[in-house]
mmCIF file of C-alpha atoms in Angstrom:
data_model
loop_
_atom_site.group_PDB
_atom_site.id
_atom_site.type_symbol
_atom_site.label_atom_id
_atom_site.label_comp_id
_atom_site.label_asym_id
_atom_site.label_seq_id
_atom_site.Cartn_x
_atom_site.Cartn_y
_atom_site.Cartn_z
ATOM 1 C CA UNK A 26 0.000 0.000 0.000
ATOM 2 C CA UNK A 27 2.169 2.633 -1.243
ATOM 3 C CA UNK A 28 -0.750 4.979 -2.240
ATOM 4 C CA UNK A 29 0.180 8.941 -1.454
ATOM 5 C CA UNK A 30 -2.849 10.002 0.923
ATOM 6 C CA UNK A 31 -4.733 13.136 1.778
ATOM 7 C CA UNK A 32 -7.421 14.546 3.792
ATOM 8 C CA UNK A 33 -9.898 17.384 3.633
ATOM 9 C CA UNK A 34 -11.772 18.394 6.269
ATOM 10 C CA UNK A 35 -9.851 17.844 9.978
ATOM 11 C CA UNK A 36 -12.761 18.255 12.516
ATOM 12 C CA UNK A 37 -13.693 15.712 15.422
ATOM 13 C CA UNK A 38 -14.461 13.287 13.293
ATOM 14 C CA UNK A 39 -11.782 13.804 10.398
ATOM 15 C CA UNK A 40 -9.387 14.231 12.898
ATOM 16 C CA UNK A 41 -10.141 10.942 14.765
ATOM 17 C CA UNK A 42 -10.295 9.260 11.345
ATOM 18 C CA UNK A 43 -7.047 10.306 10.564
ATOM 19 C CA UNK A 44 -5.498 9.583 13.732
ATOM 20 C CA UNK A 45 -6.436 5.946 13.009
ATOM 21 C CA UNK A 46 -4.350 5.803 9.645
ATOM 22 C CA UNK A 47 -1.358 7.419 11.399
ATOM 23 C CA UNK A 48 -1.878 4.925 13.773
ATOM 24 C CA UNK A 49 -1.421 2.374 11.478
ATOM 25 C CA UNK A 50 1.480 3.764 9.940
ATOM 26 C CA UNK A 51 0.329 5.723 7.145
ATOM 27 C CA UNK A 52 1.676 9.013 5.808
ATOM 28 C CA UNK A 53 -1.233 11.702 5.638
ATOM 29 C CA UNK A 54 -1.254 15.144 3.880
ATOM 30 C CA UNK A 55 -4.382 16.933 5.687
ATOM 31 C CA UNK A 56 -6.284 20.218 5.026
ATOM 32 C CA UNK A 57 -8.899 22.022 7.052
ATOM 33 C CA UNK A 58 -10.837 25.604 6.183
ATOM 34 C CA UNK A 59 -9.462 26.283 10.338
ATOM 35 C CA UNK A 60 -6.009 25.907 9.792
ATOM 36 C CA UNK A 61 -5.687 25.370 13.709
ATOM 37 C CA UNK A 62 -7.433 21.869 13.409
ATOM 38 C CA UNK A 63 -4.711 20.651 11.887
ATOM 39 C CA UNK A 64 -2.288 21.439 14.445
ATOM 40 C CA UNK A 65 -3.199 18.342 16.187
ATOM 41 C CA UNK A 66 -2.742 16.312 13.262
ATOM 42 C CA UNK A 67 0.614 17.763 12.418
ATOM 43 C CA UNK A 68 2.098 17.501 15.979
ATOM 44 C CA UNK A 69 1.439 13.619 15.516
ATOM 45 C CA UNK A 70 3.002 13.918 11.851
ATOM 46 C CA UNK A 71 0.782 14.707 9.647
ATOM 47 C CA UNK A 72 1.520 17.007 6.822
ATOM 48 C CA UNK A 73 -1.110 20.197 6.514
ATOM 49 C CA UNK A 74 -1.322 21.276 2.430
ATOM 50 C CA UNK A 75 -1.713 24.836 2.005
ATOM 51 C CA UNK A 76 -4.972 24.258 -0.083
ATOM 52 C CA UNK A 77 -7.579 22.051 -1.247
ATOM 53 C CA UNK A 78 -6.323 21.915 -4.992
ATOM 54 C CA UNK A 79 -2.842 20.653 -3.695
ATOM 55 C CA UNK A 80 -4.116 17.445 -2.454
ATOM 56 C CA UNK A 81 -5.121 16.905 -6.003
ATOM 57 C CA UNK A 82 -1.910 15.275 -7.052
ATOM 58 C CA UNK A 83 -1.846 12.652 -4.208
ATOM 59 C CA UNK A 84 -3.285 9.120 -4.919
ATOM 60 C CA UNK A 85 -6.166 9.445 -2.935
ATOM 61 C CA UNK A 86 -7.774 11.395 -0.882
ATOM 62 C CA UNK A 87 -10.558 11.081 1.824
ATOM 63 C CA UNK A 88 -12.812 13.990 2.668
ATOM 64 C CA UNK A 89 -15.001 14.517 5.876
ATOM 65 C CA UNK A 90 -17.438 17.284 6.185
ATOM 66 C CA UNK A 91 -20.568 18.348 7.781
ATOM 67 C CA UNK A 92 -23.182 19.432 5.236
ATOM 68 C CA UNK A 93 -24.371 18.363 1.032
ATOM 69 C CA UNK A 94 -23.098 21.956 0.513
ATOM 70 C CA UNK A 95 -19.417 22.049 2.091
ATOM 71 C CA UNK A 96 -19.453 18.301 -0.214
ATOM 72 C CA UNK A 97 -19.904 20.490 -3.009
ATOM 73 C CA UNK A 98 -17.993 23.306 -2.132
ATOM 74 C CA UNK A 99 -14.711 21.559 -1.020
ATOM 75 C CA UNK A 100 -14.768 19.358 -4.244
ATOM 76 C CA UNK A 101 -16.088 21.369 -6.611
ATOM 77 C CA UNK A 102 -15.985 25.035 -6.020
ATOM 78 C CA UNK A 103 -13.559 27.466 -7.375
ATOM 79 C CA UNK A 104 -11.117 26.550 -4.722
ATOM 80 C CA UNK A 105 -11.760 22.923 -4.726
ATOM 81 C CA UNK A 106 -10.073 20.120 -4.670
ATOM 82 C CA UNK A 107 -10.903 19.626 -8.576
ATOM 83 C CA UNK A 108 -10.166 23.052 -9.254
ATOM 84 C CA UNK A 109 -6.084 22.363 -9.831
ATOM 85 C CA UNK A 110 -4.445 20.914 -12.729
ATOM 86 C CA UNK A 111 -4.170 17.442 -10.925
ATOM 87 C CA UNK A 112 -6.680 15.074 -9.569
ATOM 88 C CA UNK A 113 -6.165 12.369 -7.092
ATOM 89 C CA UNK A 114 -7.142 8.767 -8.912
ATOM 90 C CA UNK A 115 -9.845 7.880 -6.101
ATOM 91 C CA UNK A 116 -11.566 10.151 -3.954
ATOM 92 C CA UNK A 117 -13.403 8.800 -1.043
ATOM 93 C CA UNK A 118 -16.264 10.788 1.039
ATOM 94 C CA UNK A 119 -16.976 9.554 4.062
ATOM 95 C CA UNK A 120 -19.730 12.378 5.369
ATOM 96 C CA UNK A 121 -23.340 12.012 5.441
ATOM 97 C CA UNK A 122 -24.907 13.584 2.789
ATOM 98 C CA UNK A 123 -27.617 13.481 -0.040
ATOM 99 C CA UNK A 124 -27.679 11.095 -3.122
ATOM 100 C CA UNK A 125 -28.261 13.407 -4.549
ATOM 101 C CA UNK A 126 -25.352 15.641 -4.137
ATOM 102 C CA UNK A 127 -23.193 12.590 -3.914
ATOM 103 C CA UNK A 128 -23.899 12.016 -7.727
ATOM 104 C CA UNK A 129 -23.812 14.993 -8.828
ATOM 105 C CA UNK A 130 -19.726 15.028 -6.958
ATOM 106 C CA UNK A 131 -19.848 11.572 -8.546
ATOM 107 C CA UNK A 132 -20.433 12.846 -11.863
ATOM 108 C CA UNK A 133 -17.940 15.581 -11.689
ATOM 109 C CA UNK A 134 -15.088 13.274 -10.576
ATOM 110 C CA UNK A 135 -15.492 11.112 -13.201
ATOM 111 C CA UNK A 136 -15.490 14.111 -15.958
ATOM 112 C CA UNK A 137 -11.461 14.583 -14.322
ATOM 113 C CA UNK A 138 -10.755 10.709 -14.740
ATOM 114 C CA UNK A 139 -11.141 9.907 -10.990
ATOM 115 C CA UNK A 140 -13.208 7.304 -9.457
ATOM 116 C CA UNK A 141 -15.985 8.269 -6.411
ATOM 117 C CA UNK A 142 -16.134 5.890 -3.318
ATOM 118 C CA UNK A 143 -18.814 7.082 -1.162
ATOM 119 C CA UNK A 144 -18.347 5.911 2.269
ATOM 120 C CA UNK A 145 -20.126 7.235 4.888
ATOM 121 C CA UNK A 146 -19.378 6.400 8.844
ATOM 122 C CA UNK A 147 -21.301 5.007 11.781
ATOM 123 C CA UNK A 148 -19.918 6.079 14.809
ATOM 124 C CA UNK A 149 -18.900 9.233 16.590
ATOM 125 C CA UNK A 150 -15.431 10.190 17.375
ATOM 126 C CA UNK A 151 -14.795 8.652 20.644
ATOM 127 C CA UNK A 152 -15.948 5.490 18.738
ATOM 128 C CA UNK A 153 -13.599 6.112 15.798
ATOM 129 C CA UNK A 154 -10.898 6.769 18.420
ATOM 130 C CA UNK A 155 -11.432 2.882 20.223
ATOM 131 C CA UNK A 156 -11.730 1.146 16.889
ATOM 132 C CA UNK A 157 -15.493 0.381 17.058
ATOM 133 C CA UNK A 158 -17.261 2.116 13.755
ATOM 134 C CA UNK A 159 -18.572 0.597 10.910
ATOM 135 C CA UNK A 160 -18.812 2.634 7.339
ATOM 136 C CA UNK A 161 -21.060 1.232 3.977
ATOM 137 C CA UNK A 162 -18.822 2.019 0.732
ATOM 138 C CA UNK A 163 -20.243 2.142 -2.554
ATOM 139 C CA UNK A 164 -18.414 2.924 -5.669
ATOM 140 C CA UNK A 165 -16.733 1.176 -8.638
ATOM 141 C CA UNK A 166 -15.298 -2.048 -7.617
ATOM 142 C CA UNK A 167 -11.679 -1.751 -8.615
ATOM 143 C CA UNK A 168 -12.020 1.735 -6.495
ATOM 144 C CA UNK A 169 -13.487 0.245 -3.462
ATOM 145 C CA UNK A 170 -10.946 -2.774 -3.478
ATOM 146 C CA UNK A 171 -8.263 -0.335 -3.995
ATOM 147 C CA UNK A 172 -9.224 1.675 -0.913
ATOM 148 C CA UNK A 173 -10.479 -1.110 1.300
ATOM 149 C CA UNK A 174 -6.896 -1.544 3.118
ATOM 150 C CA UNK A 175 -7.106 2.313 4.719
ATOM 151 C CA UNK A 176 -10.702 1.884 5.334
ATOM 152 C CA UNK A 177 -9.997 -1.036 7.339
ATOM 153 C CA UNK A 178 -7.401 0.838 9.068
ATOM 154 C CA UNK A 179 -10.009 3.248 10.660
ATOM 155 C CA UNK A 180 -13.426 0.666 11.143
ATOM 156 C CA UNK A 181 -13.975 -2.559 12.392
ATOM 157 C CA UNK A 182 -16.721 -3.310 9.709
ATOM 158 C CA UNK A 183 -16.499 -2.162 5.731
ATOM 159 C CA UNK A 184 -19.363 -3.499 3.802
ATOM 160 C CA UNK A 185 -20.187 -3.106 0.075
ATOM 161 C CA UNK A 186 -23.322 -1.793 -0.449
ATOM 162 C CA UNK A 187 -23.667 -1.225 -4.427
ATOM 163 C CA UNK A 188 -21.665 0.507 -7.532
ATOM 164 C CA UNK A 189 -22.828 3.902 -7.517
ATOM 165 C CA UNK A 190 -24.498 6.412 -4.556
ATOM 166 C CA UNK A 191 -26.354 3.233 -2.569
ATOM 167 C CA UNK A 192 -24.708 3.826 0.729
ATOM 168 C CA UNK A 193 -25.840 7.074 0.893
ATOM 169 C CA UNK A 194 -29.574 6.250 1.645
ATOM 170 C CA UNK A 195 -27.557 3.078 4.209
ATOM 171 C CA UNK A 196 -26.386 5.498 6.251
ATOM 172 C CA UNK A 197 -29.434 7.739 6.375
ATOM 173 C CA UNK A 198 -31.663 5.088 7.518
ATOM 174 C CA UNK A 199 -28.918 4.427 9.454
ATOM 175 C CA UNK A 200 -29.423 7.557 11.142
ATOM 176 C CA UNK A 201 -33.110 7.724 10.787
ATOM 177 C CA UNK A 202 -33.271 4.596 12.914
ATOM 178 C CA UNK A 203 -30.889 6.192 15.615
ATOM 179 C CA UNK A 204 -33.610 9.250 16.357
ATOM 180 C CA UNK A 205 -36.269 7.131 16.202
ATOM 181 C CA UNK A 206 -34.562 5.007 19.273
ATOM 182 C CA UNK A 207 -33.302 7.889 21.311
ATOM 183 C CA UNK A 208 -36.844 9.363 21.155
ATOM 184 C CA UNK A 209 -38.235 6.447 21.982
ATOM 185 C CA UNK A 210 -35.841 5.982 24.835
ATOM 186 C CA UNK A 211 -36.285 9.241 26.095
ATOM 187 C CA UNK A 212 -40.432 8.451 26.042
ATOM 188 C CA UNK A 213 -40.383 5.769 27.881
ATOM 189 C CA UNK A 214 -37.196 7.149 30.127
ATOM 190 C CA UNK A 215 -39.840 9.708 31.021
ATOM 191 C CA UNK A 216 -42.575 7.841 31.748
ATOM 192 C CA UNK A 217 -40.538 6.003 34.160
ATOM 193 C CA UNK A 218 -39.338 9.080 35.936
ATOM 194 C CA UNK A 219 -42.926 10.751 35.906
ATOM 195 C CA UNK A 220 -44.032 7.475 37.912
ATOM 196 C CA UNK A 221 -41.277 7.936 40.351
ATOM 197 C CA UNK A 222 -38.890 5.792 39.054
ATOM 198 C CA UNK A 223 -35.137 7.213 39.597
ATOM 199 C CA UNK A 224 -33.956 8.176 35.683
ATOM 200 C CA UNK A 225 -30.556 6.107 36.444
ATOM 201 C CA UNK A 226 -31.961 3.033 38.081
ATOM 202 C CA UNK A 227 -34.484 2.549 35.613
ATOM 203 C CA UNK A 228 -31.581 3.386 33.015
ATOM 204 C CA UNK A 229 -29.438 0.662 34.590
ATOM 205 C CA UNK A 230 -32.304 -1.663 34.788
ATOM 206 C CA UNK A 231 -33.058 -1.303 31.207
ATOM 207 C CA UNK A 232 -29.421 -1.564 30.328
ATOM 208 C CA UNK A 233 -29.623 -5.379 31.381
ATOM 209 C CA UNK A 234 -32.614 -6.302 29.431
ATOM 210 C CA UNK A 235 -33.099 -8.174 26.358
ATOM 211 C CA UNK A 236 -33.986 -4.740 24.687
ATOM 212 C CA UNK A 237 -31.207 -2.961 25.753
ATOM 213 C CA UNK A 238 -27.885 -2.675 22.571
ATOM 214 C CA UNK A 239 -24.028 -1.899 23.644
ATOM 215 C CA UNK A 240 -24.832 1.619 22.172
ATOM 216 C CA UNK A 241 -27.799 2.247 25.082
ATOM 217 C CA UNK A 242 -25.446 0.544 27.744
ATOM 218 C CA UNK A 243 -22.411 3.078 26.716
ATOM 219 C CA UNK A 244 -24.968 6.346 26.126
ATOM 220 C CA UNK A 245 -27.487 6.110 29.313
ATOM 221 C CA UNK A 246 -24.930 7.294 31.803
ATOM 222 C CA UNK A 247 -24.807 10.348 29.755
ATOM 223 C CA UNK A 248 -29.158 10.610 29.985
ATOM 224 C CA UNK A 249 -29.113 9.882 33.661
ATOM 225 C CA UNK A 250 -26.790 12.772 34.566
ATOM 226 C CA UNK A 251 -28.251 14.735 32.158
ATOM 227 C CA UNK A 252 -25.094 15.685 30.510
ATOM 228 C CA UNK A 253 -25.348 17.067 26.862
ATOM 229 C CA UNK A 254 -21.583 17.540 25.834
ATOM 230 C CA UNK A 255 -21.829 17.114 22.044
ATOM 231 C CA UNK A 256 -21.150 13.550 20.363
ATOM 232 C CA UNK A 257 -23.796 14.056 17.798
ATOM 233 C CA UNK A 258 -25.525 17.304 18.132
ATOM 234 C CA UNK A 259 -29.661 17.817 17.581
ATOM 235 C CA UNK A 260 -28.620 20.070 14.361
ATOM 236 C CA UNK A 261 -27.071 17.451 12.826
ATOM 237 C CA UNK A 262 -29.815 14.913 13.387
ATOM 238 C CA UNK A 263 -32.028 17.188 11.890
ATOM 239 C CA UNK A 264 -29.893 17.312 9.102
ATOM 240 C CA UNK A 265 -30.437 13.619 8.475
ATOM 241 C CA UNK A 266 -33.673 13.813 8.768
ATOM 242 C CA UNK A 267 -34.545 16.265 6.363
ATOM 243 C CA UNK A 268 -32.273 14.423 4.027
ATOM 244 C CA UNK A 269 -33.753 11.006 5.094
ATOM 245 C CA UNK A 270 -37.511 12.290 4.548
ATOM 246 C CA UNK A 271 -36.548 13.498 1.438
ATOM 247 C CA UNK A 272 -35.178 10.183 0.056
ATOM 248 C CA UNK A 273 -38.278 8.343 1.270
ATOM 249 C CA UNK A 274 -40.507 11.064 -0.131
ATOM 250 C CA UNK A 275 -38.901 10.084 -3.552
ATOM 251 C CA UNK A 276 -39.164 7.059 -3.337
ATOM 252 C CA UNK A 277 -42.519 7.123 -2.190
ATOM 253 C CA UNK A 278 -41.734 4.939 1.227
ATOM 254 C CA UNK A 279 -43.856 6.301 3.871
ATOM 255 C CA UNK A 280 -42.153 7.016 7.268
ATOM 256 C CA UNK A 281 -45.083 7.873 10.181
ATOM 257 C CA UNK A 282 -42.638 7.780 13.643
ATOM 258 C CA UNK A 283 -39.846 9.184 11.481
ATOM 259 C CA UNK A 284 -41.608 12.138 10.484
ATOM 260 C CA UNK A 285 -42.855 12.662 14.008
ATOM 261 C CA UNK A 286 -39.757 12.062 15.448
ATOM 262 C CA UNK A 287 -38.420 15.179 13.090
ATOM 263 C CA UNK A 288 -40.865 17.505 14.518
ATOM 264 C CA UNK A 289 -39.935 16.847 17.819
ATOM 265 C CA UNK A 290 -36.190 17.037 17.015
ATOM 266 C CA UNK A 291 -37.572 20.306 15.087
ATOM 267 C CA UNK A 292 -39.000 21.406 18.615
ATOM 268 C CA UNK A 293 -35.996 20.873 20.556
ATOM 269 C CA UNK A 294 -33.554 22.875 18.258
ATOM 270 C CA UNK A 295 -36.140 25.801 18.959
ATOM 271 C CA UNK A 296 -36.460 25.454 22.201
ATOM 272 C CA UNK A 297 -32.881 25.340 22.634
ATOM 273 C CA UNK A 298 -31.041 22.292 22.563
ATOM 274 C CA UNK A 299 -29.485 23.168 18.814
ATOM 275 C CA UNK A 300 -25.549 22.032 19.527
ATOM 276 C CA UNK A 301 -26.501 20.213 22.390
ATOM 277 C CA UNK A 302 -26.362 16.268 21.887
ATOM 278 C CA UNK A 303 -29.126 14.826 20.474
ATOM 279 C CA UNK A 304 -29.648 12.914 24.214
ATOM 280 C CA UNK A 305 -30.896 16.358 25.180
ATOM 281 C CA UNK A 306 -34.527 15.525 23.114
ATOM 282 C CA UNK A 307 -35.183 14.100 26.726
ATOM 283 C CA UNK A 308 -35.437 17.957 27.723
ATOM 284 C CA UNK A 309 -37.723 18.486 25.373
ATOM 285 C CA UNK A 310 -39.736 15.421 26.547
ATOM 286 C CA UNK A 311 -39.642 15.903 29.917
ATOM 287 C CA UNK A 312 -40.721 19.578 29.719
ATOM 288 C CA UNK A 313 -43.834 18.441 27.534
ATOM 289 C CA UNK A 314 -44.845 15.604 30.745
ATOM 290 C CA UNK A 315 -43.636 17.815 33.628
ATOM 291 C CA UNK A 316 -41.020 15.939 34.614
ATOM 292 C CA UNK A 317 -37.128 15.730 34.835
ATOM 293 C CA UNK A 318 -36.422 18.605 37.243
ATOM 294 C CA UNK A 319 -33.698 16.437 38.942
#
C-alpha cells in the first residue's frame, strides 16, 4: 500500500479518522478551512497542504465534512479540490450527505478521470478513536478494493453496499433509525421518571434487558446525569432527517414515527437544545410531561 494520501476536512471526526491511519502507519497530507485543526494532526506527523487543490496530485484522498453543501464546495468550487491541474485517482467521502449531491460530486469526478467511493461512517469520534465504527462504501469495484486496506485501518466493519451512490440512503436510515430510538428511549425514560422511578436506576435496569444494545449501555450514563456535551448534536440529526424524509418522499416509502420524530427534534432545536447532543430531546420530553427537574 504505497498509495500517497490526503485529507480534507480535519474536525472531530476527520481528525479521529485520521489519527487511526497514522496509527497504522500511514503518511497523511491533511487540510482544514481552520487551519488550527490541523495542528493536532501535524504535531502527531501529519503534513497540513496549504490548499484544497494541492491534495489533487496525491493518490487518494478522503474527505469529511458536515453538510451536502461544504461536499460540493470543497470538491467542486472554485477553490476545490478539482479546481487544480491534478486530480487524485480515487476520492473517497466519508460524510453524510444526499444522493443526490453525492452524484452529482460523482459525476464531476469522473469528468477529471477519478473514481468516487462514497463511504459514509457510523460512529462518533470517541468510537472512531477505540476502533469500534462501521462505514457502507459504494463505488466502482476496482475503487473500493483499492481503498479497502485504509478503510480497514479506521473501522472494524467495511461493507459493500452497491456501484454507484447506494450507501448514501444506508447510512441515512442508518441515522433515521438512531432518532427514532433515542426518542423512543427518552419516552419511555420519562414515563418512568414521571411514575417515580429514579432516571438512572431505571436506566441501569433497562441496560440489562433483552432490549437494551451496547450503544444504550455506553450512552445512558450520559441521559441519567443529564449531561449534553456534544457527540452528535440535535442540528445534525435534523440534518439527516430532512435528508432522510426526502429520500423516502422520492421514493414514495412512507415514514409515520420518522416524520414525528423530526418535529420533535424540530421542537428541541427551537427550544434550545441546537448544539446540544441529540440525548438532550429528553429535555424536550420531559418539559412536555412535567417531569425531569432532577
Amino acid at each position: 500500500m504505497g498509495d500517497r494520501i490526503g485529507w480534507l476536512g480535519t474536525g472531530r471526526m476527520g481528525t479521529a479518522l485520521v489519527s487511526r491511519l497514522l496509527d497504522a502507519g500511514q503518511q497523511v497530507t491533511v487540510w482544514n478551512r481552520t487551519t488550527a485543526k490541523t495542528v493536532p494532526l501535524a504535531a502527531r506527523g501529519a503534513a497540513v497542504a496549504d490548499s484544497m487543490a494541492q491534495l489533487g496530485g496525491l493518490d487518494i484522498v478522503f474527505t469529511m465534512v458536515s453538510t451536502p453543501a461544504d461536499l460540493e464546495e470543497v470538491v467542486l468550487g472554485p477553490e476545490g479540490l478539482l479546481s487544480g491541474p491534478s486530480v487524485p485517482d480515487v476520492l473517497v467521502d466519508c460524510s453524510t450527505v444526499s444522493g443526490e449531491v453525492s452524484a452529482r460530486v460523482r459525476r464531476a469526478v469522473a469528468g477529471r478521470g477519478a473514481a468516487f467511493v462514497a463511504a459514509p461512517v457510523s460512529g462518533n469520534p470517541d468510537v472512531v478513536t477505540a476502533g469500534g465504527c462501521c462505514i457502507v462504501a459504494s463505488g466502482p469495484p476496482t475503487a473500493l478494493e483499492r481503498v479497502q486496506p485504509y478503510l480497514a485501518m479506521t473501522a472494524k466493519t467495511v461493507v459493500r453496499a452497491g456501484d454507484a451512490d447506494q450507501s448514501r440512503l444506508v447510512k441515512l436510515c442508518h441515522n433515521l433509525y438512531l432518532g427514532m430510538m433515542v426518542q423512543a428511549l427518552v419516552e419511555v425514560t420519562t414515563l418512568a421518571e414521571k411514575g417515580g422511578t429514579d432516571r438512572a436506576a431505571f436506566l441501569e435496569f433497562l441496560g440489562g434487558t433483552v432490549v437494551a444494545s451496547d450503544w444504550v449501555r455506553n450512552r445512558t450514563p450520559a441521559l441519567a446525569a443529564r449531561d449534553w456535551t456534544p457527540t452528535f448534536s440535535t442540528e445534525l440529526l435534523r440534518k439527516d432527517f430532512d435528508l432522510g424524509l426526502a429520500e423516502a418522499r422520492s421514493l414514495e416509502v412512507p415514514m409515520p414515527v420518522g416524520a414525528a420524530v423530526h418535529q420533535l427534534i424540530q421542537a428541541a432545536i427551537g427550544a434550545g437544545w441546537r448544539t446540544e447532543d441529540f440525548l438532550s430531546l429528553y429535555e424536550q420530553q420531559a418539559r412536555n410531561a412535567g417531569a425531569g427537574e432532577s
